[in-house]
Short mmCIF file of C-alpha atoms and ligand atoms in Angstrom, two decimals:
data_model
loop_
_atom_site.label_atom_id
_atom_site.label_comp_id
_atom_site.label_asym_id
_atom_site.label_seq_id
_atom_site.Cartn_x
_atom_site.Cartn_y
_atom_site.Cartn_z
CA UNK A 3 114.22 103.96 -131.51
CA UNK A 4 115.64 101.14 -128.79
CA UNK A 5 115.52 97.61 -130.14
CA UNK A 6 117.47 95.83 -127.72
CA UNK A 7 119.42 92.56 -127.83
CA UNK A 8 120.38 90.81 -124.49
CA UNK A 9 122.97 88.28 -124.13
CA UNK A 10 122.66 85.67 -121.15
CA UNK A 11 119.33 86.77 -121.45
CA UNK A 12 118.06 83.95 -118.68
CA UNK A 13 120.44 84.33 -116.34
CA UNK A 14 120.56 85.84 -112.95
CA UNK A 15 120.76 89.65 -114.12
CA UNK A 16 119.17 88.97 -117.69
CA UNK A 17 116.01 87.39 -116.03
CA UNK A 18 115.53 90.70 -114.27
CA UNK A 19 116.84 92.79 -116.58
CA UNK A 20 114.90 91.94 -119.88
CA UNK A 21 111.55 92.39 -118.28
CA UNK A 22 112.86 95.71 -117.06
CA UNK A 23 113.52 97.21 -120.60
CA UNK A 24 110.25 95.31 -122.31
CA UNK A 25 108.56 97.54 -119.74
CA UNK A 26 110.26 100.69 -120.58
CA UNK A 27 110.78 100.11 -124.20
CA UNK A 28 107.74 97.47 -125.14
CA UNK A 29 107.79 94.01 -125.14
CA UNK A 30 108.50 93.90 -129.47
CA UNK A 31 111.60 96.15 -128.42
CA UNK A 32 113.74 93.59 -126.68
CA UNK A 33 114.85 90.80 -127.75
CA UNK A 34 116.35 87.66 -125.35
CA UNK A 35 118.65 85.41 -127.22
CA UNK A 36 119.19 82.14 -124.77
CA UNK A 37 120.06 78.14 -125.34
CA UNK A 38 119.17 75.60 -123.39
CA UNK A 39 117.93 77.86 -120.36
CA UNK A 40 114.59 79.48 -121.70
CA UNK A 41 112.49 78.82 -119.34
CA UNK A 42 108.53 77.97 -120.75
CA UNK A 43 106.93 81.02 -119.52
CA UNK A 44 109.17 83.55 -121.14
CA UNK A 45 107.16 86.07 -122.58
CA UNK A 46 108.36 88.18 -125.24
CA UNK A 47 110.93 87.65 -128.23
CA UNK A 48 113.58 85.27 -128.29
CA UNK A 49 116.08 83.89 -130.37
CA UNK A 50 118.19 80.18 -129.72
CA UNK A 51 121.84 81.14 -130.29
CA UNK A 52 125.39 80.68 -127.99
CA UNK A 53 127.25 83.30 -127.74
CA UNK A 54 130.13 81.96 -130.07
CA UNK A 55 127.84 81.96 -133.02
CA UNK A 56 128.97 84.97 -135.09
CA UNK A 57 126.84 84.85 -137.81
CA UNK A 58 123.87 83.90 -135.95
CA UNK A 59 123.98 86.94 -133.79
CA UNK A 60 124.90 89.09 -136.67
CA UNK A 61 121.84 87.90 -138.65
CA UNK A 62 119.62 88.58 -135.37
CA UNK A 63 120.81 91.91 -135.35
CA UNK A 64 119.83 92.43 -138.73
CA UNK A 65 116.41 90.97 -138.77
CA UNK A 66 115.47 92.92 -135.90
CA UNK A 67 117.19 96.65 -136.20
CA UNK A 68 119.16 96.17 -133.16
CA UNK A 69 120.96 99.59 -132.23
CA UNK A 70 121.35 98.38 -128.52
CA UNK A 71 123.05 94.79 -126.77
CA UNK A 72 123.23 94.09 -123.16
CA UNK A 73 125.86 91.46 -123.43
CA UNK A 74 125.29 89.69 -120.28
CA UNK A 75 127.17 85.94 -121.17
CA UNK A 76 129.76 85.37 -118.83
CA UNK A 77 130.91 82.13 -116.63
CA UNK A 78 131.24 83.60 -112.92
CA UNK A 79 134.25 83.44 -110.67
CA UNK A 80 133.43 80.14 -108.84
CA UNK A 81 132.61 78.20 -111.70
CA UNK A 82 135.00 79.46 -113.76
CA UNK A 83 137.73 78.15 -111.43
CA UNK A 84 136.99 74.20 -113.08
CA UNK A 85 137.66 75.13 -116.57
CA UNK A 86 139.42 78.26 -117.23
CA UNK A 87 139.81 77.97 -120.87
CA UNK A 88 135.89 77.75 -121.35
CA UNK A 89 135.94 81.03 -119.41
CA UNK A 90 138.52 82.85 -121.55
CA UNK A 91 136.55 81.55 -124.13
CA UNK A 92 133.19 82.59 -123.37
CA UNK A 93 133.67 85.44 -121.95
CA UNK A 94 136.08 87.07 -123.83
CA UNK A 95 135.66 85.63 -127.78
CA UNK A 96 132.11 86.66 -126.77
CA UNK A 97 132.90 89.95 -125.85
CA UNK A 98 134.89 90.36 -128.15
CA UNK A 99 132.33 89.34 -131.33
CA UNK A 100 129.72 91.63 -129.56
CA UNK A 101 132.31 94.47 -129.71
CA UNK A 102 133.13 93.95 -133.79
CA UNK A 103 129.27 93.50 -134.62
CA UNK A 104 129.12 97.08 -132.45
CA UNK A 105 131.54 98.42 -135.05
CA UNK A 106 130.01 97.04 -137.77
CA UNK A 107 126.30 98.43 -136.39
CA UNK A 108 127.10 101.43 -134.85
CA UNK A 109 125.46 99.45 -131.32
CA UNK A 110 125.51 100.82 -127.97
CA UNK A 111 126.43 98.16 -125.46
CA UNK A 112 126.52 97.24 -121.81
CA UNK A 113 129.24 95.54 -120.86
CA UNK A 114 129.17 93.92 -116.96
CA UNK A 115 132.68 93.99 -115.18
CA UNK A 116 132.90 92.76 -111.88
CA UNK A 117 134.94 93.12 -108.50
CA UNK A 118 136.38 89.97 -109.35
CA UNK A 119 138.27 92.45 -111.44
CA UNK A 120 140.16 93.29 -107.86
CA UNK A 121 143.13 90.91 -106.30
CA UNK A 122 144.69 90.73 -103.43
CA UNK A 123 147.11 93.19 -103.95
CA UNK A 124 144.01 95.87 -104.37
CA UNK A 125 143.54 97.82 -101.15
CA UNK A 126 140.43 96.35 -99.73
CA UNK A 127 138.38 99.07 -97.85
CA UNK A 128 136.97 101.53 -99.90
CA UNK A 129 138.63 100.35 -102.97
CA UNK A 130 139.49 103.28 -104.99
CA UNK A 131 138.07 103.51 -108.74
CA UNK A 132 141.92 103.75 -110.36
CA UNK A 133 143.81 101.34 -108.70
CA UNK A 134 145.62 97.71 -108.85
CA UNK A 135 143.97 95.36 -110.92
CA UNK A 136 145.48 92.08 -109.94
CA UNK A 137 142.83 89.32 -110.29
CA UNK A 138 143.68 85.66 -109.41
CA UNK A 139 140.44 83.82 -110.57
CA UNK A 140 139.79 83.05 -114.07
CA UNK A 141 136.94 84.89 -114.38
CA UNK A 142 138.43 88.05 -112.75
CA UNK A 143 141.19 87.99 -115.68
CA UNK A 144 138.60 88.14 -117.89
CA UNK A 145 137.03 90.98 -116.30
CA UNK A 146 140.53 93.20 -116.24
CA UNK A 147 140.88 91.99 -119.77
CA UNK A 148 137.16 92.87 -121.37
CA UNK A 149 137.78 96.39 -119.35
CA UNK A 150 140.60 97.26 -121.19
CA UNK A 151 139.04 95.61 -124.60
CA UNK A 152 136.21 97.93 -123.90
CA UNK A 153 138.36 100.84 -123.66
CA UNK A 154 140.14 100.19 -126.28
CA UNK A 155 136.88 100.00 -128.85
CA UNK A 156 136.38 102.88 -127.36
CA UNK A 157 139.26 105.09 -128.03
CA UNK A 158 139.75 103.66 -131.53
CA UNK A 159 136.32 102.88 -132.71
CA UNK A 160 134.18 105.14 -131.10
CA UNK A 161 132.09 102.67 -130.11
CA UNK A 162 129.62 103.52 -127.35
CA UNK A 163 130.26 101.08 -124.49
CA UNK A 164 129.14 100.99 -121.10
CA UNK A 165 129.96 99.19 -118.07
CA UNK A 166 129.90 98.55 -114.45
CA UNK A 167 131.89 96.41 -111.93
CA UNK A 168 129.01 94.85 -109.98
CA UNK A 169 129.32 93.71 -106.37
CA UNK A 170 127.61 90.54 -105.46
CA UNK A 171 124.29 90.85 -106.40
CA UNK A 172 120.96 89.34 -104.20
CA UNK A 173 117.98 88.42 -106.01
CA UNK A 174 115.59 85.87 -105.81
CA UNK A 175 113.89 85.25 -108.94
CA UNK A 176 116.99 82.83 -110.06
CA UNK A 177 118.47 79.96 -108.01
CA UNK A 178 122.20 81.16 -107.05
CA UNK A 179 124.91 79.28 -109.48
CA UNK A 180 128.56 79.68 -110.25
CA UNK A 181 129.27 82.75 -107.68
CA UNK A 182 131.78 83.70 -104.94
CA UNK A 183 128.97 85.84 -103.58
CA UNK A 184 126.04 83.42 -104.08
CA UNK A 185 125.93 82.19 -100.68
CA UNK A 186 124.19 85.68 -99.74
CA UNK A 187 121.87 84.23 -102.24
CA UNK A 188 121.74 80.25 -100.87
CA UNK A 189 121.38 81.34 -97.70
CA UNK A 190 117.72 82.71 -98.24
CA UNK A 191 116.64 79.78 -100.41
CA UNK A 192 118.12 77.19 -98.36
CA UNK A 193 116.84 79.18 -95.43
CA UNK A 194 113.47 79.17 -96.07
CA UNK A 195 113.18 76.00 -97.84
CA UNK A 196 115.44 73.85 -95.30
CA UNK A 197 115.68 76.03 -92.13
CA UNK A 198 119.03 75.21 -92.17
CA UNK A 199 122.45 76.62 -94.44
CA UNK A 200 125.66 75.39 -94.53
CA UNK A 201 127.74 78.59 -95.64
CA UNK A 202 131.03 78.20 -97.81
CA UNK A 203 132.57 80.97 -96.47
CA UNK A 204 133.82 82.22 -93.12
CA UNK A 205 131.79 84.28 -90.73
CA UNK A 206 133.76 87.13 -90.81
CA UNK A 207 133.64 87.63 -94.73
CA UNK A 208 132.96 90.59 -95.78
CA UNK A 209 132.08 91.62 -99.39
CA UNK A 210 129.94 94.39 -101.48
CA UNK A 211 126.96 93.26 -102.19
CA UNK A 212 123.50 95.02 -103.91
CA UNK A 213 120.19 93.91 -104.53
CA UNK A 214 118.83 93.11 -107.69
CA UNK A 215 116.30 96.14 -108.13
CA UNK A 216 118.76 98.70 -107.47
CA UNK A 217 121.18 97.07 -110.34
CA UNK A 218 118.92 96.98 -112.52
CA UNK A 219 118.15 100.40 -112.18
CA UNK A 220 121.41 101.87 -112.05
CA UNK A 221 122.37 99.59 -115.62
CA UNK A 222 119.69 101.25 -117.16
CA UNK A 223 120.21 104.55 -115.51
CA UNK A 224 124.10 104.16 -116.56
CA UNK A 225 122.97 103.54 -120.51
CA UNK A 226 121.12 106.82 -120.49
CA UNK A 227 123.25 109.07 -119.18
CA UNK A 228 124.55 112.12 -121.01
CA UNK A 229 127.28 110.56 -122.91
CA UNK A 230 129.50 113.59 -122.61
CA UNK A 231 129.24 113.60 -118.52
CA UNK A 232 131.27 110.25 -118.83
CA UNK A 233 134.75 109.95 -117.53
CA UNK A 234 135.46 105.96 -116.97
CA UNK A 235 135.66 104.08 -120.17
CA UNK A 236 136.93 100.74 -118.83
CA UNK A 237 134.28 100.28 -115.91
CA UNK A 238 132.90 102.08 -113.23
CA UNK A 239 133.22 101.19 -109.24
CA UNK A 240 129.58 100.44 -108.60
CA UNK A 241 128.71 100.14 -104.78
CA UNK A 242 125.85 99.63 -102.18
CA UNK A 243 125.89 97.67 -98.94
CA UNK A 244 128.67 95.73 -96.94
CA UNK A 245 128.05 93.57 -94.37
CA UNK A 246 129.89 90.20 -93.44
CA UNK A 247 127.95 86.60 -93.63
CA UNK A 248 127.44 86.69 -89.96
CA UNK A 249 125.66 89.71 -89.94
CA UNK A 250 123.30 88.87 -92.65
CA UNK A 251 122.46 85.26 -91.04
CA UNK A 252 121.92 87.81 -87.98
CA UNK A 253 119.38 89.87 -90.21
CA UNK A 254 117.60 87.04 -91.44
CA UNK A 255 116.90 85.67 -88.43
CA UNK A 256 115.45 88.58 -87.32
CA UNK A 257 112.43 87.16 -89.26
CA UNK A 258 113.31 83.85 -89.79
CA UNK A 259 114.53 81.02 -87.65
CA UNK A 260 117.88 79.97 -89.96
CA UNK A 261 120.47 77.46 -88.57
CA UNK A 262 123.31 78.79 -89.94
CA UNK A 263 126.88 76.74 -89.69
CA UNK A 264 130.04 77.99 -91.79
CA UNK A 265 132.26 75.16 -93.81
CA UNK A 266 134.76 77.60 -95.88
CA UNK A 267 135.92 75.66 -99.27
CA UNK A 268 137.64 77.05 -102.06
CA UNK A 269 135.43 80.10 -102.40
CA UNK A 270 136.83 81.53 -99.39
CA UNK A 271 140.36 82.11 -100.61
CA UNK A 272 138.12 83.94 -103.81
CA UNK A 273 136.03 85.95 -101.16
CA UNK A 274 139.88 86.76 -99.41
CA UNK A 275 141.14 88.25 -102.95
CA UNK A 276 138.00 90.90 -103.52
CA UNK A 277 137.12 94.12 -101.95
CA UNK A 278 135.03 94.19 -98.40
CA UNK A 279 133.63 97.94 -99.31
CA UNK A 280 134.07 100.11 -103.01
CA UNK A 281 134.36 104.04 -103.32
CA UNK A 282 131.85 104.29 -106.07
CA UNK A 283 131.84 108.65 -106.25
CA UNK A 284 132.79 108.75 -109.57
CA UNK A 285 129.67 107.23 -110.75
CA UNK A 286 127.59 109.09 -108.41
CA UNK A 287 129.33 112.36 -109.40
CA UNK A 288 128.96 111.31 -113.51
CA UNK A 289 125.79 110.12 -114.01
CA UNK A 290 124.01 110.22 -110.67
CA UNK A 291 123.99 106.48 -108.94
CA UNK A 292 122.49 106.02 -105.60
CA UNK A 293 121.19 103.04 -104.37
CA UNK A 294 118.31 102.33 -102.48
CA UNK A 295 118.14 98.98 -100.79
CA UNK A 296 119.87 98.89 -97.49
CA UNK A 297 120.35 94.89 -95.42
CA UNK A 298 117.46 95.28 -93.64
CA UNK A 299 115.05 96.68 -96.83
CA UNK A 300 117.02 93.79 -98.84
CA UNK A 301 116.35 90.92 -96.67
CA UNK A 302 113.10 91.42 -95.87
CA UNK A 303 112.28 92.08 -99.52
CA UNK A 304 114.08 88.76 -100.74
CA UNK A 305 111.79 87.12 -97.93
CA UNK A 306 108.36 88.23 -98.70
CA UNK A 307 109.53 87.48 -102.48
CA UNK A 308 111.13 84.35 -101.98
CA UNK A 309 107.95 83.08 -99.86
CA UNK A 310 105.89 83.81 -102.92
CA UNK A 311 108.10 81.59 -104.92
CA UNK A 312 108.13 78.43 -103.17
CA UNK A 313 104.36 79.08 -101.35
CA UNK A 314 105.13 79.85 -98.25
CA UNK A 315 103.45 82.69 -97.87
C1 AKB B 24 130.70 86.11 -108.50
O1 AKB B 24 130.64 85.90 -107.29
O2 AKB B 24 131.43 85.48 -109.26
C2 AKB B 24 129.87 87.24 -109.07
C3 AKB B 24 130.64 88.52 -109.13
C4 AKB B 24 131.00 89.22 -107.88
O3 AKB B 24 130.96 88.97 -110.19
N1 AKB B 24 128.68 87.40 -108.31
#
């Protein structure tokens, strides 16, 4: 039986991802534990606790039979830049209580890395699955870290622990917040909503990116697989579509008159450090990822959705 516990339950992956399992696994099967982000029409289970809170968690997993966490709590790479030590702390001391409660409770868990995980010193085209892991953000150190704390629990515990590096990842039921990648985000909300984006990073950039649906997917697809078929243990290279800010402002305005002006800040020299494209064939050869949305598919998708949103359509 799944009873699932997600972390960071109401943020830009969790608000996808929760009412992904309640639909495979029924909504008194998941359980979303949040803070001050729970937004009023949640439906479903939830529980008030931060992710520091031990016992709290501990005592959720007992009350409800959890044999499964999504621990999805993490500060990203751009916010994570103005206070580092809140982004050791979060995101590792809450790793690393998920990982001892997963001893203690025989849990499965999902564990996101990143390709903030990458540096500049990590070849950048095609970036191989075993390679340099030389981060220079905050948040990417925490990523490197938490891969080889996952491993480790792993090897010594046995514990059953899961994980991807996600590239930046398009969606449109959450404003962007705290990402390198978000302007691929900002760009459609400020797009529609303004007509107009400023864009924090150079034309030229080029990064992985993937859109929500097909993350979701392949997270859940990932936490079924046949555990024996599974050869990464730190986190796999997870990959879909490239394509540089230029190019996507070009897409959008396809359908979509966007004035679109570049101002690079600090996120640039972020954007710089990370991958442009990822070899992901180990985890299409293990457990069978393939992703569906392509930039055109992806764009016009995040329109017709983001529309919706703000009644436009
Ligand atoms: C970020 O930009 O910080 C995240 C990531 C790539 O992990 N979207």
């Amino acid at each position: 039986m799944n009873n699932i516990l997600v972390t960071g339950a109401f943020g830009q992956i969790g608000s996808e991802l929760v009412p992904a399992l309640q639909k495979k696994f029924g909504v008194d099967h998941v359980v979303a534990i949040g803070h001050h982000t729970i937004p009023k029409d949640f439906q479903g289970i939830v529980e008030q606790a931060e992710i520091g809170e031990g016992d709290k968690l501990e005592a959720i997993i007992k009350k409800y039979s959890i044999d499964t966490v999504y621990h999805l709590v993490s500060l990203l790479s751009a916010k994570g830049e103005v206070d580092p030590s809140l982004t050791w702390q979060i995101n590792m001391g809450g790793l690393k209580i998920i990982l001892d409660l997963a001893v203690k409770y025989n849990l499965q868990v999902f564990w996101p890395s990143s390709i903030a995980a990458f540096g500049p010193t990590t070849p950048r085209v095609n970036t191989p699955q075993q390679t340099v892991l030389e981060p220079t953000t905050m948040y990417g150190v925490t990523k490197v870290a938490g891969e080889l704390l996952v491993a480790y629990y792993h090897k010594k515990f046995g514990v059953d622990i899961r994980s991807v590096r996600y590239p930046g990842i398009i969606s449109w039921k959450t404003p962007p917040g705290g990402g390198t990648t978000d302007y691929a985000v900002a760009i459609f909300y400020d797009g529609l909503q303004k007509g107009s984006y400023e864009c924090f990073v150079r034309p030229d950039t080029t990064l992985p990116m993937m859109y929500m649906d097909d993350a979701v997917r392949g997270t859940m697809e990932l936490m079924e697989a046949d555990p024996s078929k599974l050869t990464i243990h730190t986190s796999y290279n997870l990959a879909a579509i490239s394509f540089t800010a230029e190019e996507l402002a070009k897409e959008i305005n396809k359908q979509l008159k966007v004035d679109v002006t570049y101002k690079p800040d600090f996120h640039q020299a972020i954007a710089d450090s990370w991958p442009q494209s990822i070899d992901d064939s180990v985890a299409r050869k293990d457990w069978g990822w393939n992703h569906e949305y392509t930039l055109p598919k992806m764009t016009e998708t995040m329109i017709i959705a983001l529309k919706k949103k703000f009644s436009l359509a």
